[in-house]
C-alpha cells in the first residue's frame, strides 16, 4: 500500500487536497440530486393533489348516475379514478414509520390544503410499473390499469417501477372514491449546467492548490538545495532569511550552522598552518645538524625523514585548502589545462597522451581542478609508468578518464584508498613515496564541483580513474 503513495511531499499534499475536494464534490452532488428528486416529486404530488380535490368537489355535487359518467370521462393516466375499489386501509390507521409513510402523510396534507378537512382521507404509497400506452375499461367505466381490483390488469411492463399515490376519499353520502395518482418517472437526467459549474470550480481549486502547495514547499526545496551545496562548498552564500516565521527560523539556523562550520574549518587550517610555520625552524636546524653527521648513510636516512615530515605537513594543508576552498568558479579551458599537465610531466620524462577534447569551456575552480587532475595523472605515471587521458563531453556531463598500465588495486581496497593518510602495502609500494592524501584531495575536489571520482580495475590490467563533472556545476 505504501508503494502506491507518491514519494515527494508536493505530490502527497496535492493528492490529499484533490482527494478531499473530489470526495466533497461527489457528496455535494449526490445530496443535490437527492434533493432535486424530492422537489420534483413534491411538485408532481402538488399537481395531483389539486386535481384530486377538484374532482372530489365535482363528484360531491353530482348524483350517483352523473358521478359514473364524470369518472368515465376524467379517469385517464396519470390519474385514474374508481368508484368500485375496496378500502385500501382502515380510516385513520397509521402505517409504519419510513419514507413511504412520510410521503403518504405529505400527499394527504396537500389534498386537505385544497379540499379542506370535511372529508376523511386515506393515502398509501406504492411502487408500480410505468403506465401502459393503452388502458381498458372496467366495471362502472373505470379505466383498467396497473392497480389491483378495478385498476388491476397486466397492461404494463414490469420494468423500472415508479411511485404512485393511492388515495381514498369518502363523500358525504358514504360513497368511496379511489384515486391512483401516478408520478412521473424519476429519470437520471444529468444537470449539465451544474456539472459544468462543478468542473469550472474543480479546475480553479486544483490550479490554486497546485500553486499553494508549490509555494508552501518551496522553502523546503531551497533548504535541501542549500544543504546539498554545503557538502560541496562550505563557503556558499548564506540562505535568504525571508518569508514566514518558520522559514526564517530554519534559514537562520542553517546559516548559523554554516558559519560555525566555516569558523571551525578555518580555525583548523590556521592551527595547522601555524604548526607548519613553527616546524620550519627546528626542521632547518635538523637539516644543518644532519650535514655535520659523519656517516653518509645515516645522514641520508635523516634527510629523508625530514623531507617526509615536510611533505606530510604540506599535503595536509593542501587537503584542507581543497576541502574548503573559497576559490570562485569561472569558465575554464580544460584542454589547455590537460595539455599543460602533459607538458610538465613530459619534461621529467613521463609519457602522457590525450584523446578527445571538451566541446566548450567548463565552469569550475581552476586551481582546485588542476590539483585534482595533477594528483590523478601523477599517480598513473608513478604506479603505471604512463598515463592515457580520454575526454568525453556532452550536454550534461564532462568525463575525464585516466588510465595506467600498472598493477591496479585490489578490489577490497578500491574504497579505502580514498581515506585520508591511507597508504597501501603490496601492489603499490610504500617506497614510491606519498602521504596517502592524493586521492583524498582529488575526490574532495570532485565532490566540491558536484561530481564524483571512481576507480576501476581493467580485466587486461591497469587502473581506470574516472572523473565525472556535471555541466551544471558552479
Short mmCIF file of C-alpha atoms in Angstrom, two decimals:
data_model
loop_
_atom_site.label_atom_id
_atom_site.label_comp_id
_atom_site.label_asym_id
_atom_site.label_seq_id
_atom_site.Cartn_x
_atom_site.Cartn_y
_atom_site.Cartn_z
CA UNK A 1 0.00 0.00 0.00
CA UNK A 2 2.80 2.38 0.90
CA UNK A 3 4.37 1.77 -2.52
CA UNK A 4 1.32 3.35 -4.17
CA UNK A 5 1.83 6.64 -2.31
CA UNK A 6 3.84 9.36 -4.07
CA UNK A 7 7.32 9.82 -2.67
CA UNK A 8 7.54 13.60 -2.88
CA UNK A 9 5.88 15.90 -0.34
CA UNK A 10 4.47 18.00 -3.18
CA UNK A 11 2.68 15.00 -4.70
CA UNK A 12 1.33 13.82 -1.35
CA UNK A 13 -0.09 17.24 -0.44
CA UNK A 14 -1.67 17.60 -3.87
CA UNK A 15 -3.13 14.08 -3.59
CA UNK A 16 -4.66 14.81 -0.16
CA UNK A 17 -6.13 18.14 -1.26
CA UNK A 18 -7.53 16.84 -4.53
CA UNK A 19 -8.83 13.64 -2.92
CA UNK A 20 -10.67 15.58 -0.24
CA UNK A 21 -12.02 18.03 -2.81
CA UNK A 22 -13.28 15.28 -5.13
CA UNK A 23 -14.98 13.41 -2.26
CA UNK A 24 -16.63 16.62 -1.05
CA UNK A 25 -17.86 17.46 -4.55
CA UNK A 26 -19.25 13.95 -5.08
CA UNK A 27 -21.12 14.07 -1.77
CA UNK A 28 -22.46 17.53 -2.57
CA UNK A 29 -23.57 16.33 -5.99
CA UNK A 30 -25.31 13.27 -4.52
CA UNK A 31 -27.15 15.43 -1.97
CA UNK A 32 -28.18 17.85 -4.71
CA UNK A 33 -29.52 15.04 -6.89
CA UNK A 34 -31.46 13.60 -3.94
CA UNK A 35 -33.00 16.97 -3.08
CA UNK A 36 -33.71 17.59 -6.74
CA UNK A 37 -35.64 14.31 -6.95
CA UNK A 38 -37.64 15.17 -3.83
CA UNK A 39 -38.52 18.58 -5.22
CA UNK A 40 -39.68 17.05 -8.49
CA UNK A 41 -41.76 14.53 -6.56
CA UNK A 42 -43.35 17.23 -4.41
CA UNK A 43 -44.10 19.33 -7.47
CA UNK A 44 -45.81 16.41 -9.20
CA UNK A 45 -47.65 15.47 -6.00
CA UNK A 46 -48.93 19.03 -5.58
CA UNK A 47 -50.49 19.00 -9.05
CA UNK A 48 -52.04 15.57 -8.44
CA UNK A 49 -53.45 16.67 -5.06
CA UNK A 50 -55.06 19.75 -6.58
CA UNK A 51 -56.68 17.69 -9.32
CA UNK A 52 -57.96 15.10 -6.78
CA UNK A 53 -59.52 17.93 -4.73
CA UNK A 54 -61.22 19.40 -7.81
CA UNK A 55 -62.68 16.00 -8.81
CA UNK A 56 -63.96 15.35 -5.25
CA UNK A 57 -65.77 18.69 -5.20
CA UNK A 58 -67.30 17.93 -8.57
CA UNK A 59 -68.43 14.44 -7.52
CA UNK A 60 -69.82 15.74 -4.21
CA UNK A 61 -72.22 17.99 -6.06
CA UNK A 62 -73.32 15.29 -8.52
CA UNK A 63 -75.82 12.43 -8.37
CA UNK A 64 -74.62 8.80 -8.33
CA UNK A 65 -75.50 8.37 -12.02
CA UNK A 66 -73.69 11.54 -13.01
CA UNK A 67 -70.68 10.52 -10.90
CA UNK A 68 -70.09 7.41 -13.03
CA UNK A 69 -70.24 9.50 -16.18
CA UNK A 70 -67.80 12.01 -14.70
CA UNK A 71 -65.43 9.24 -13.59
CA UNK A 72 -65.61 7.67 -17.05
CA UNK A 73 -64.58 10.97 -18.63
CA UNK A 74 -61.95 12.11 -16.10
CA UNK A 75 -60.24 8.79 -15.34
CA UNK A 76 -57.16 8.79 -17.57
CA UNK A 77 -53.46 8.46 -16.98
CA UNK A 78 -51.70 9.61 -14.96
CA UNK A 79 -54.71 9.99 -12.61
CA UNK A 80 -57.06 7.01 -12.51
CA UNK A 81 -60.40 7.30 -10.70
CA UNK A 82 -62.69 4.48 -9.48
CA UNK A 83 -65.94 4.24 -7.54
CA UNK A 84 -65.75 0.44 -7.01
CA UNK A 85 -62.42 -0.05 -5.23
CA UNK A 86 -62.47 -1.57 -1.75
CA UNK A 87 -60.89 0.18 1.22
CA UNK A 88 -57.10 0.37 0.96
CA UNK A 89 -56.58 0.84 4.72
CA UNK A 90 -58.79 1.38 7.74
CA UNK A 91 -59.58 5.05 8.12
CA UNK A 92 -57.07 6.76 10.37
CA UNK A 93 -54.70 3.75 10.59
CA UNK A 94 -51.09 4.85 10.53
CA UNK A 95 -48.55 2.85 8.63
CA UNK A 96 -45.01 2.05 9.81
CA UNK A 97 -42.62 4.96 10.07
CA UNK A 98 -40.49 5.31 6.97
CA UNK A 99 -40.05 7.28 3.72
CA UNK A 100 -43.28 5.85 2.22
CA UNK A 101 -45.45 6.77 5.24
CA UNK A 102 -43.91 10.24 5.34
CA UNK A 103 -44.69 10.77 1.66
CA UNK A 104 -48.23 9.45 2.13
CA UNK A 105 -48.83 11.87 5.01
CA UNK A 106 -47.41 14.72 2.94
CA UNK A 107 -49.70 13.90 0.00
CA UNK A 108 -52.73 13.74 2.33
CA UNK A 109 -51.78 17.15 3.72
CA UNK A 110 -51.62 18.55 0.18
CA UNK A 111 -55.14 17.23 -0.58
CA UNK A 112 -56.54 18.76 2.63
CA UNK A 113 -54.92 22.05 1.71
CA UNK A 114 -57.03 22.22 -1.46
CA UNK A 115 -60.08 20.29 -0.24
CA UNK A 116 -60.46 21.08 3.42
CA UNK A 117 -60.96 18.81 6.43
CA UNK A 118 -64.61 17.82 5.82
CA UNK A 119 -63.74 14.56 4.02
CA UNK A 120 -61.91 11.53 5.51
CA UNK A 121 -58.76 10.79 3.51
CA UNK A 122 -56.55 7.66 3.42
CA UNK A 123 -53.33 7.55 1.40
CA UNK A 124 -50.81 4.82 0.68
CA UNK A 125 -47.67 4.87 -1.47
CA UNK A 126 -47.00 2.05 -3.94
CA UNK A 127 -44.16 1.24 -6.30
CA UNK A 128 -45.72 0.30 -9.62
CA UNK A 129 -44.54 -0.25 -13.17
CA UNK A 130 -44.75 2.51 -15.78
CA UNK A 131 -48.15 3.15 -17.29
CA UNK A 132 -49.02 1.21 -20.40
CA UNK A 133 -49.89 3.15 -23.56
CA UNK A 134 -53.43 1.68 -23.61
CA UNK A 135 -55.94 1.03 -20.83
CA UNK A 136 -59.11 -0.99 -20.78
CA UNK A 137 -62.40 -0.08 -19.13
CA UNK A 138 -63.52 -1.88 -16.04
CA UNK A 139 -66.84 -2.10 -14.32
CA UNK A 140 -68.51 1.20 -13.85
CA UNK A 141 -66.42 2.77 -16.58
CA UNK A 142 -63.23 2.72 -14.57
CA UNK A 143 -60.02 2.59 -16.54
CA UNK A 144 -58.20 -0.74 -16.11
CA UNK A 145 -54.59 -0.13 -15.06
CA UNK A 146 -51.69 -1.50 -13.01
CA UNK A 147 -53.64 -1.25 -9.74
CA UNK A 148 -55.39 -4.40 -8.49
CA UNK A 149 -59.17 -4.55 -8.48
CA UNK A 150 -60.85 -2.23 -10.93
CA UNK A 151 -57.44 -0.70 -11.66
CA UNK A 152 -55.89 -4.15 -11.93
CA UNK A 153 -54.70 -5.75 -15.06
CA UNK A 154 -51.43 -6.68 -16.69
CA UNK A 155 -51.35 -3.93 -19.27
CA UNK A 156 -47.91 -2.61 -18.29
CA UNK A 157 -44.29 -3.51 -18.44
CA UNK A 158 -42.81 -4.82 -15.16
CA UNK A 159 -39.53 -2.91 -15.66
CA UNK A 160 -38.48 0.23 -13.82
CA UNK A 161 -41.14 0.70 -11.08
CA UNK A 162 -42.18 4.21 -10.15
CA UNK A 163 -44.11 5.95 -7.38
CA UNK A 164 -47.90 6.04 -7.12
CA UNK A 165 -50.10 7.81 -4.54
CA UNK A 166 -53.28 5.76 -3.97
CA UNK A 167 -55.81 7.81 -2.02
CA UNK A 168 -59.40 7.16 -0.95
CA UNK A 169 -61.87 9.87 0.00
CA UNK A 170 -65.33 9.16 1.41
CA UNK A 171 -68.02 11.55 0.19
CA UNK A 172 -70.75 12.89 2.48
CA UNK A 173 -73.24 10.30 1.27
CA UNK A 174 -70.80 7.46 2.09
CA UNK A 175 -69.54 6.81 -1.47
CA UNK A 176 -65.87 5.83 -1.61
CA UNK A 177 -63.78 7.39 -4.38
CA UNK A 178 -60.32 5.92 -5.13
CA UNK A 179 -57.59 7.85 -6.91
CA UNK A 180 -54.39 6.37 -8.33
CA UNK A 181 -52.03 9.30 -8.98
CA UNK A 182 -49.03 8.07 -10.91
CA UNK A 183 -45.98 10.29 -10.50
CA UNK A 184 -43.58 10.91 -13.39
CA UNK A 185 -40.60 8.59 -13.57
CA UNK A 186 -37.51 9.97 -11.81
CA UNK A 187 -35.19 9.81 -14.76
CA UNK A 188 -31.49 10.11 -14.08
CA UNK A 189 -31.10 13.22 -16.17
CA UNK A 190 -27.77 14.89 -15.55
CA UNK A 191 -27.87 18.60 -14.70
CA UNK A 192 -25.28 19.64 -17.24
CA UNK A 193 -25.11 23.25 -16.10
CA UNK A 194 -24.36 22.13 -12.59
CA UNK A 195 -21.76 19.67 -13.86
CA UNK A 196 -20.16 22.46 -15.87
CA UNK A 197 -20.06 24.76 -12.86
CA UNK A 198 -18.57 21.95 -10.74
CA UNK A 199 -15.93 21.32 -13.43
CA UNK A 200 -15.00 25.02 -13.50
CA UNK A 201 -14.86 25.13 -9.70
CA UNK A 202 -12.77 21.95 -9.55
CA UNK A 203 -10.34 23.25 -12.17
CA UNK A 204 -9.91 26.55 -10.33
CA UNK A 205 -9.40 24.85 -6.97
CA UNK A 206 -6.91 22.38 -8.49
CA UNK A 207 -4.91 25.21 -10.03
CA UNK A 208 -4.91 27.18 -6.78
CA UNK A 209 -3.99 24.04 -4.83
CA UNK A 210 -1.00 23.37 -7.07
CA UNK A 211 0.20 26.94 -6.69
CA UNK A 212 -0.37 26.92 -2.91
CA UNK A 213 1.39 23.59 -2.36
CA UNK A 214 4.31 24.61 -4.57
CA UNK A 215 4.57 27.89 -2.69
CA UNK A 216 4.40 26.08 0.67
CA UNK A 217 7.14 23.54 -0.05
CA UNK A 218 9.46 25.90 -1.93
CA UNK A 219 11.36 26.81 1.28
CA UNK A 220 11.92 23.09 1.93
CA UNK A 221 13.38 22.65 -1.55
CA UNK A 222 15.59 25.69 -1.03
CA UNK A 223 16.79 24.29 2.29
CA UNK A 224 17.52 20.89 0.72
CA UNK A 225 19.46 22.50 -2.14
CA UNK A 226 21.43 24.62 0.32
CA UNK A 227 22.30 21.57 2.44
CA UNK A 228 23.39 19.65 -0.65
CA UNK A 229 25.56 22.52 -1.85
CA UNK A 230 27.03 22.99 1.62
CA UNK A 231 28.50 19.49 1.41
CA UNK A 232 30.46 20.62 -1.66
CA UNK A 233 31.17 24.25 -0.88
CA UNK A 234 31.37 25.41 2.73
CA UNK A 235 31.74 28.99 1.50
CA UNK A 236 28.44 29.10 -0.38
CA UNK A 237 26.34 32.29 0.05
CA UNK A 238 24.06 32.26 3.12
CA UNK A 239 20.37 31.47 2.68
CA UNK A 240 17.94 34.35 2.36
CA UNK A 241 16.12 34.88 5.67
CA UNK A 242 12.69 35.90 4.45
CA UNK A 243 9.16 34.54 4.32
CA UNK A 244 7.03 33.01 7.09
CA UNK A 245 8.33 32.89 10.65
CA UNK A 246 9.08 29.15 10.50
CA UNK A 247 11.03 29.54 7.24
CA UNK A 248 13.04 32.44 8.64
CA UNK A 249 13.92 30.41 11.75
CA UNK A 250 15.04 27.43 9.65
CA UNK A 251 17.12 29.63 7.32
CA UNK A 252 18.70 31.45 10.28
CA UNK A 253 19.57 28.15 11.98
CA UNK A 254 21.10 26.84 8.75
CA UNK A 255 23.17 30.00 8.25
CA UNK A 256 24.35 29.79 11.86
CA UNK A 257 25.41 26.18 11.36
CA UNK A 258 27.26 27.11 8.16
CA UNK A 259 29.05 29.97 9.90
CA UNK A 260 30.14 27.67 12.73
CA UNK A 261 31.40 25.03 10.32
CA UNK A 262 33.30 27.66 8.34
CA UNK A 263 34.85 29.03 11.52
CA UNK A 264 35.81 25.53 12.65
CA UNK A 265 37.49 24.63 9.37
CA UNK A 266 39.21 28.00 9.21
CA UNK A 267 40.50 27.58 12.75
CA UNK A 268 41.73 24.07 12.00
CA UNK A 269 43.53 25.26 8.87
CA UNK A 270 45.07 28.18 10.77
CA UNK A 271 46.31 25.90 13.54
CA UNK A 272 47.94 23.52 11.08
CA UNK A 273 49.41 26.40 9.11
CA UNK A 274 50.87 27.83 12.31
CA UNK A 275 52.28 24.41 13.20
CA UNK A 276 53.81 24.13 9.74
CA UNK A 277 55.38 27.54 10.13
CA UNK A 278 56.70 26.75 13.60
CA UNK A 279 58.16 23.45 12.39
CA UNK A 280 60.27 25.17 9.75
CA UNK A 281 62.83 26.48 12.25
CA UNK A 282 63.53 23.16 14.04
CA UNK A 283 63.49 21.29 10.71
CA UNK A 284 66.06 23.73 9.31
CA UNK A 285 68.24 23.22 12.40
CA UNK A 286 67.94 19.46 11.99
CA UNK A 287 68.99 19.74 8.36
CA UNK A 288 72.07 21.67 9.35
CA UNK A 289 72.95 19.13 12.02
CA UNK A 290 72.38 16.29 9.56
CA UNK A 291 75.01 17.77 7.29
CA UNK A 292 77.50 17.53 10.14
CA UNK A 293 76.96 13.77 10.53
CA UNK A 294 80.00 11.77 9.51
CA UNK A 295 78.12 8.64 8.42
CA UNK A 296 76.73 9.20 4.87
CA UNK A 297 74.05 6.50 5.20
CA UNK A 298 72.79 7.88 8.50
CA UNK A 299 72.81 11.39 7.04
CA UNK A 300 70.73 10.21 4.04
CA UNK A 301 68.11 8.48 6.24
CA UNK A 302 67.93 11.52 8.49
CA UNK A 303 67.38 13.81 5.49
CA UNK A 304 64.65 11.54 4.07
CA UNK A 305 62.76 11.59 7.35
CA UNK A 306 62.85 15.37 7.40
CA UNK A 307 61.62 15.56 3.80
CA UNK A 308 58.77 13.17 4.57
CA UNK A 309 57.78 15.29 7.55
CA UNK A 310 57.70 18.43 5.42
CA UNK A 311 55.74 16.68 2.65
CA UNK A 312 53.15 15.38 5.10
CA UNK A 313 52.54 18.80 6.61
CA UNK A 314 52.30 20.40 3.15
CA UNK A 315 49.91 17.69 1.93
CA UNK A 316 47.70 18.14 4.98
CA UNK A 317 47.45 21.86 4.37
CA UNK A 318 46.75 21.18 0.71
CA UNK A 319 43.93 18.81 1.68
CA UNK A 320 42.35 21.36 3.99
CA UNK A 321 42.52 24.05 1.34
CA UNK A 322 40.96 21.72 -1.20
CA UNK A 323 38.03 20.74 1.04
CA UNK A 324 37.09 24.27 1.87
CA UNK A 325 38.44 26.39 -0.94
CA UNK A 326 36.86 29.84 -1.30
CA UNK A 327 38.09 29.98 -4.90
CA UNK A 328 35.46 31.39 -7.25
CA UNK A 329 34.21 29.33 -10.18
CA UNK A 330 34.90 30.62 -13.67
CA UNK A 331 34.91 29.33 -17.28
CA UNK A 332 37.94 27.11 -17.68
CA UNK A 333 39.67 25.79 -20.82
CA UNK A 334 40.07 22.15 -19.83
CA UNK A 335 42.04 21.35 -23.00
CA UNK A 336 44.70 23.89 -22.07
CA UNK A 337 44.79 22.60 -18.50
CA UNK A 338 45.33 18.99 -19.60
CA UNK A 339 47.95 19.98 -22.16
CA UNK A 340 49.86 21.97 -19.52
CA UNK A 341 49.92 18.90 -17.26
CA UNK A 342 51.12 16.81 -20.21
CA UNK A 343 53.93 19.26 -20.91
CA UNK A 344 55.01 19.44 -17.25
CA UNK A 345 55.26 15.66 -16.90
CA UNK A 346 56.91 15.23 -20.29
CA UNK A 347 59.74 17.46 -19.12
CA UNK A 348 60.60 14.93 -16.40
CA UNK A 349 60.45 12.01 -18.84
CA UNK A 350 56.89 10.78 -18.17
CA UNK A 351 54.65 9.66 -21.02
CA UNK A 352 51.15 11.23 -21.09
CA UNK A 353 48.76 11.04 -24.07
CA UNK A 354 45.40 12.77 -24.56
CA UNK A 355 42.44 11.67 -26.68
CA UNK A 356 39.41 13.86 -27.26
CA UNK A 357 38.73 17.39 -26.12
CA UNK A 358 35.90 19.24 -24.33
CA UNK A 359 33.23 20.79 -26.55
CA UNK A 360 33.22 24.06 -24.64
CA UNK A 361 34.75 25.66 -21.51
CA UNK A 362 33.84 24.13 -18.16
CA UNK A 363 32.76 26.36 -15.27
CA UNK A 364 34.82 25.38 -12.24
CA UNK A 365 37.59 26.34 -9.82
CA UNK A 366 40.84 26.43 -11.82
CA UNK A 367 43.41 25.79 -9.06
CA UNK A 368 41.34 23.04 -7.45
CA UNK A 369 40.67 21.20 -10.72
CA UNK A 370 44.33 21.44 -11.71
CA UNK A 371 45.34 19.97 -8.34
CA UNK A 372 42.78 17.16 -8.77
CA UNK A 373 43.92 16.22 -12.27
CA UNK A 374 47.60 16.53 -11.38
CA UNK A 375 47.17 14.09 -8.49
CA UNK A 376 45.41 11.57 -10.73
CA UNK A 377 47.85 11.87 -13.63
CA UNK A 378 50.91 11.74 -11.35
CA UNK A 379 49.52 8.61 -9.68
CA UNK A 380 49.06 6.99 -13.10
CA UNK A 381 52.63 7.87 -14.12
CA UNK A 382 54.09 6.87 -10.74
CA UNK A 383 52.43 3.46 -10.48
CA UNK A 384 51.69 2.67 -14.14
CA UNK A 385 54.72 4.23 -15.89
CA UNK A 386 52.43 6.13 -18.29
CA UNK A 387 49.05 7.89 -18.38
CA UNK A 388 46.40 7.80 -21.09
CA UNK A 389 43.76 10.57 -20.80
CA UNK A 390 40.41 10.23 -22.61
CA UNK A 391 37.88 13.09 -22.64
CA UNK A 392 34.14 12.54 -23.22
CA UNK A 393 31.94 15.64 -23.21
CA UNK A 394 28.18 16.07 -23.70
CA UNK A 395 25.44 18.50 -22.71
CA UNK A 396 25.08 17.07 -19.19
CA UNK A 397 28.50 15.90 -18.02
CA UNK A 398 32.21 16.21 -18.68
CA UNK A 399 34.03 12.92 -18.08
CA UNK A 400 37.80 12.54 -17.95
CA UNK A 401 39.16 9.00 -17.89
CA UNK A 402 42.79 8.47 -16.79
CA UNK A 403 44.25 5.03 -17.47
CA UNK A 404 47.53 3.48 -16.47
CA UNK A 405 49.29 0.17 -17.12
CA UNK A 406 50.18 -0.54 -13.51
CA UNK A 407 49.31 -3.48 -11.26
CA UNK A 408 45.96 -1.97 -10.27
CA UNK A 409 44.39 -2.00 -6.79
CA UNK A 410 42.83 -5.00 -5.01
CA UNK A 411 39.02 -4.84 -5.14
CA UNK A 412 38.81 -4.74 -1.36
CA UNK A 413 40.97 -1.61 -1.30
CA UNK A 414 39.23 0.46 -4.01
CA UNK A 415 37.17 2.42 -1.47
CA UNK A 416 39.74 2.58 1.31
CA UNK A 417 42.31 4.39 -0.85
CA UNK A 418 40.11 7.50 -0.64
CA UNK A 419 40.53 7.63 3.15
CA UNK A 420 42.92 10.33 4.42
CA UNK A 421 46.51 9.13 5.08
CA UNK A 422 45.73 5.60 3.87
CA UNK A 423 48.67 4.06 2.04
CA UNK A 424 48.59 0.57 0.61
CA UNK A 425 51.10 -2.16 1.20
CA UNK A 426 51.83 -4.62 -1.58
CA UNK A 427 50.75 -3.78 -5.10
CA UNK A 428 51.67 -0.12 -4.74
CA UNK A 429 54.84 0.03 -2.72
CA UNK A 430 55.27 2.50 0.09
CA UNK A 431 58.79 3.06 -1.17
CA UNK A 432 57.41 5.11 -4.04
CA UNK A 433 56.56 7.85 -1.53
CA UNK A 434 53.36 9.80 -0.96
CA UNK A 435 51.41 10.74 2.13
CA UNK A 436 48.10 8.99 1.40
CA UNK A 437 46.22 12.22 0.65
CA UNK A 438 46.46 12.47 -3.14
CA UNK A 439 43.25 10.54 -3.94
CA UNK A 440 41.51 12.02 -0.92
CA UNK A 441 42.18 15.53 -2.21
CA UNK A 442 41.11 14.58 -5.74
CA UNK A 443 37.83 13.06 -4.52
CA UNK A 444 37.13 16.09 -2.32
CA UNK A 445 37.62 18.45 -5.26
CA UNK A 446 35.37 16.33 -7.50
CA UNK A 447 32.59 16.48 -4.89
CA UNK A 448 33.18 20.21 -4.46
CA UNK A 449 32.11 20.55 -8.12
CA UNK A 450 29.10 18.25 -7.67
CA UNK A 451 30.84 15.38 -9.44
CA UNK A 452 32.34 12.06 -8.42
CA UNK A 453 35.59 10.16 -8.74
CA UNK A 454 35.61 6.38 -9.15
CA UNK A 455 38.37 3.78 -9.56
CA UNK A 456 38.01 0.54 -11.51
CA UNK A 457 40.44 -2.23 -12.39
CA UNK A 458 40.59 -3.35 -16.01
CA UNK A 459 40.44 -7.03 -16.83
CA UNK A 460 43.52 -6.72 -19.05
CA UNK A 461 45.45 -4.97 -16.30
CA UNK A 462 45.81 -1.40 -15.14
CA UNK A 463 43.58 1.05 -13.34
CA UNK A 464 40.93 3.46 -14.62
CA UNK A 465 40.30 6.68 -12.69
CA UNK A 466 37.06 8.27 -13.93
CA UNK A 467 36.36 11.92 -13.06
CA UNK A 468 32.73 12.84 -13.83
CA UNK A 469 31.79 16.53 -13.57
CA UNK A 470 28.26 17.89 -14.14
CA UNK A 471 27.82 20.71 -16.60
CA UNK A 472 25.56 22.48 -14.10
CA UNK A 473 28.42 22.81 -11.64
CA UNK A 474 29.22 26.30 -10.33
#
